[in-house]
Amino acid sequence: MTYKMNLHPEPFELIKSGFKDVEMRLYDERRKPIKIGDHIEFMNNVTSEIIVCKVTNLLKFKTFVELYNHYPKERLGYKINEIANSDDMLQYYTKEQIDQHGVLAIEIKRVDLGAH
C-alpha cells in the first residue's frame, strides 16, 4: 500500500537528503492502517516535489514527549546544535488531539522511485 503525506519544505529536504529518518504523526484513523513495508509518497507542500520512502518500523507512543525521549534528535530532523522540543509538534496538532489519539513514529528509508 502507498500512502500520501504532505510535508513543509524543511522536513521534506531533511528526508530527501537522508538526514531525517523518523516521521512523526498523530496516530489517528488516517495513520492506523500503515504497516511495515508500505510506502509513503511525501510531497513538498510548496514545490509539489515527491519522494518515496519505505516504512521500516512503526512505534506508537502516548505523547510526543515519549517519542522525543526514545530517539536521538538527529533522527527526528534536528541538527546537532538545535534543541529538540516536543512542543514543536503543537504547531501541527492540539494537545487534545494528542491525548485522544496518541502519536506514531514512522521509521522510513528513502527508495528509488523505480524500486517499488
PDB file of C-alpha atoms in Angstrom:
ATOM      1  CA  MET A   1       0.000   0.000   0.000  1.00  0.00           C
ATOM      2  CA  THR A   2       1.187   3.520  -0.750  1.00  0.00           C
ATOM      3  CA  TYR A   3       0.121   6.474   1.401  1.00  0.00           C
ATOM      4  CA  LYS A   4       0.440  10.155   0.560  1.00  0.00           C
ATOM      5  CA  MET A   5       1.593  12.754   3.093  1.00  0.00           C
ATOM      6  CA  ASN A   6       2.352  16.438   2.711  1.00  0.00           C
ATOM      7  CA  LEU A   7       5.431  17.998   4.258  1.00  0.00           C
ATOM      8  CA  HIS A   8       6.730  21.505   4.749  1.00  0.00           C
ATOM      9  CA  PRO A   9       9.903  22.186   2.736  1.00  0.00           C
ATOM     10  CA  GLU A  10      12.410  21.851   5.590  1.00  0.00           C
ATOM     11  CA  PRO A  11      11.428  18.346   6.813  1.00  0.00           C
ATOM     12  CA  PHE A  12      10.960  17.307   3.167  1.00  0.00           C
ATOM     13  CA  GLU A  13      14.557  18.259   2.362  1.00  0.00           C
ATOM     14  CA  LEU A  14      15.825  16.529   5.528  1.00  0.00           C
ATOM     15  CA  ILE A  15      14.145  13.270   4.472  1.00  0.00           C
ATOM     16  CA  LYS A  16      15.259  13.709   0.860  1.00  0.00           C
ATOM     17  CA  SER A  17      18.884  14.097   1.980  1.00  0.00           C
ATOM     18  CA  GLY A  18      18.660  11.063   4.295  1.00  0.00           C
ATOM     19  CA  PHE A  19      19.263  13.139   7.420  1.00  0.00           C
ATOM     20  CA  LYS A  20      15.783  12.595   8.921  1.00  0.00           C
ATOM     21  CA  ASP A  21      14.502   9.016   9.018  1.00  0.00           C
ATOM     22  CA  VAL A  22      11.642   9.237  11.517  1.00  0.00           C
ATOM     23  CA  GLU A  23       8.406  10.954  10.528  1.00  0.00           C
ATOM     24  CA  MET A  24       6.157  11.890  13.437  1.00  0.00           C
ATOM     25  CA  ARG A  25       2.392  11.919  13.055  1.00  0.00           C
ATOM     26  CA  LEU A  26      -0.775  11.718  15.092  1.00  0.00           C
ATOM     27  CA  TYR A  27      -1.906   8.089  15.476  1.00  0.00           C
ATOM     28  CA  ASP A  28      -5.358   8.831  14.113  1.00  0.00           C
ATOM     29  CA  GLU A  29      -7.598   6.881  11.735  1.00  0.00           C
ATOM     30  CA  ARG A  30      -5.554   8.016   8.724  1.00  0.00           C
ATOM     31  CA  ARG A  31      -2.346   6.505  10.118  1.00  0.00           C
ATOM     32  CA  LYS A  32      -3.639   3.324  11.787  1.00  0.00           C
ATOM     33  CA  PRO A  33      -3.654   1.276   8.539  1.00  0.00           C
ATOM     34  CA  ILE A  34       0.053   1.920   7.842  1.00  0.00           C
ATOM     35  CA  LYS A  35       2.148  -1.254   8.034  1.00  0.00           C
ATOM     36  CA  ILE A  36       5.859  -2.036   7.881  1.00  0.00           C
ATOM     37  CA  GLY A  37       6.793  -2.492   4.224  1.00  0.00           C
ATOM     38  CA  ASP A  38       4.249   0.055   2.971  1.00  0.00           C
ATOM     39  CA  HIS A  39       5.406   3.094   1.003  1.00  0.00           C
ATOM     40  CA  ILE A  40       4.772   6.764   1.680  1.00  0.00           C
ATOM     41  CA  GLU A  41       4.851   9.412  -1.012  1.00  0.00           C
ATOM     42  CA  PHE A  42       5.909  12.621   0.677  1.00  0.00           C
ATOM     43  CA  MET A  43       5.010  15.759  -1.232  1.00  0.00           C
ATOM     44  CA  ASN A  44       6.691  19.097  -0.612  1.00  0.00           C
ATOM     45  CA  ASN A  45       3.681  21.347   0.007  1.00  0.00           C
ATOM     46  CA  VAL A  46       5.408  24.303  -1.680  1.00  0.00           C
ATOM     47  CA  THR A  47       7.134  22.790  -4.733  1.00  0.00           C
ATOM     48  CA  SER A  48       4.961  19.644  -5.147  1.00  0.00           C
ATOM     49  CA  GLU A  49       8.140  17.559  -5.464  1.00  0.00           C
ATOM     50  CA  ILE A  50       7.610  13.950  -4.393  1.00  0.00           C
ATOM     51  CA  ILE A  51       9.928  11.456  -2.739  1.00  0.00           C
ATOM     52  CA  VAL A  52       9.061   7.856  -1.898  1.00  0.00           C
ATOM     53  CA  CYS A  53      10.028   6.136   1.325  1.00  0.00           C
ATOM     54  CA  LYS A  54       9.514   2.615   2.616  1.00  0.00           C
ATOM     55  CA  VAL A  55       8.177   2.128   6.149  1.00  0.00           C
ATOM     56  CA  THR A  56      10.815   0.145   8.060  1.00  0.00           C
ATOM     57  CA  ASN A  57       9.315   0.326  11.557  1.00  0.00           C
ATOM     58  CA  LEU A  58       6.359   1.774  13.450  1.00  0.00           C
ATOM     59  CA  LEU A  59       6.342   2.730  17.129  1.00  0.00           C
ATOM     60  CA  LYS A  60       3.332   4.086  18.995  1.00  0.00           C
ATOM     61  CA  PHE A  61       3.618   6.492  21.921  1.00  0.00           C
ATOM     62  CA  LYS A  62       1.123   8.278  24.164  1.00  0.00           C
ATOM     63  CA  THR A  63       2.782  11.651  23.650  1.00  0.00           C
ATOM     64  CA  PHE A  64       5.398  13.391  21.553  1.00  0.00           C
ATOM     65  CA  VAL A  65       7.419  13.778  24.778  1.00  0.00           C
ATOM     66  CA  GLU A  66       7.762   9.979  24.955  1.00  0.00           C
ATOM     67  CA  LEU A  67       8.590   9.784  21.244  1.00  0.00           C
ATOM     68  CA  TYR A  68      11.248  12.508  21.517  1.00  0.00           C
ATOM     69  CA  ASN A  69      12.791  10.740  24.519  1.00  0.00           C
ATOM     70  CA  HIS A  70      13.057   7.491  22.528  1.00  0.00           C
ATOM     71  CA  TYR A  71      15.075   8.795  19.555  1.00  0.00           C
ATOM     72  CA  PRO A  72      18.286  10.752  19.060  1.00  0.00           C
ATOM     73  CA  LYS A  73      17.161  14.223  17.978  1.00  0.00           C
ATOM     74  CA  GLU A  74      19.020  13.964  14.655  1.00  0.00           C
ATOM     75  CA  ARG A  75      16.739  11.125  13.506  1.00  0.00           C
ATOM     76  CA  LEU A  76      13.791  13.487  14.048  1.00  0.00           C
ATOM     77  CA  GLY A  77      15.348  16.163  11.862  1.00  0.00           C
ATOM     78  CA  TYR A  78      17.131  18.340  14.413  1.00  0.00           C
ATOM     79  CA  LYS A  79      20.689  19.481  13.850  1.00  0.00           C
ATOM     80  CA  ILE A  80      23.370  18.841  16.486  1.00  0.00           C
ATOM     81  CA  ASN A  81      23.301  22.478  17.640  1.00  0.00           C
ATOM     82  CA  GLU A  82      19.480  22.627  17.830  1.00  0.00           C
ATOM     83  CA  ILE A  83      17.359  21.907  20.872  1.00  0.00           C
ATOM     84  CA  ALA A  84      14.761  19.201  20.263  1.00  0.00           C
ATOM     85  CA  ASN A  85      11.490  20.251  21.851  1.00  0.00           C
ATOM     86  CA  SER A  86       8.373  18.093  21.597  1.00  0.00           C
ATOM     87  CA  ASP A  87       6.279  21.271  21.883  1.00  0.00           C
ATOM     88  CA  ASP A  88       7.346  21.926  18.279  1.00  0.00           C
ATOM     89  CA  MET A  89       4.648  19.417  17.291  1.00  0.00           C
ATOM     90  CA  LEU A  90       1.935  21.674  18.779  1.00  0.00           C
ATOM     91  CA  GLN A  91       2.099  23.733  15.591  1.00  0.00           C
ATOM     92  CA  TYR A  92       0.571  20.731  13.794  1.00  0.00           C
ATOM     93  CA  TYR A  93      -1.609  19.059  16.432  1.00  0.00           C
ATOM     94  CA  THR A  94      -3.520  20.218  19.503  1.00  0.00           C
ATOM     95  CA  LYS A  95      -2.888  18.754  22.948  1.00  0.00           C
ATOM     96  CA  GLU A  96      -6.442  17.386  22.817  1.00  0.00           C
ATOM     97  CA  GLN A  97      -5.722  15.524  19.559  1.00  0.00           C
ATOM     98  CA  ILE A  98      -2.525  14.075  21.016  1.00  0.00           C
ATOM     99  CA  ASP A  99      -4.312  12.993  24.220  1.00  0.00           C
ATOM    100  CA  GLN A 100      -7.143  11.423  22.203  1.00  0.00           C
ATOM    101  CA  HIS A 101      -5.114   9.521  19.590  1.00  0.00           C
ATOM    102  CA  GLY A 102      -1.541   9.161  20.763  1.00  0.00           C
ATOM    103  CA  VAL A 103       1.333   9.559  18.323  1.00  0.00           C
ATOM    104  CA  LEU A 104       3.189   7.442  15.795  1.00  0.00           C
ATOM    105  CA  ALA A 105       6.865   7.301  14.892  1.00  0.00           C
ATOM    106  CA  ILE A 106       7.185   6.126  11.303  1.00  0.00           C
ATOM    107  CA  GLU A 107      10.726   4.942  10.620  1.00  0.00           C
ATOM    108  CA  ILE A 108      11.446   5.335   6.916  1.00  0.00           C
ATOM    109  CA  LYS A 109      14.077   4.693   4.276  1.00  0.00           C
ATOM    110  CA  ARG A 110      14.112   6.566   1.005  1.00  0.00           C
ATOM    111  CA  VAL A 111      13.710   4.311  -2.017  1.00  0.00           C
ATOM    112  CA  ASP A 112      14.293   4.779  -5.717  1.00  0.00           C
ATOM    113  CA  LEU A 113      11.053   5.669  -7.492  1.00  0.00           C
ATOM    114  CA  GLY A 114      11.501   2.658  -9.781  1.00  0.00           C
ATOM    115  CA  ALA A 115      12.163   0.231  -6.919  1.00  0.00           C
ATOM    116  CA  HIS A 116       8.648  -0.197  -5.572  1.00  0.00           C
TER     117      HIS A 116
END
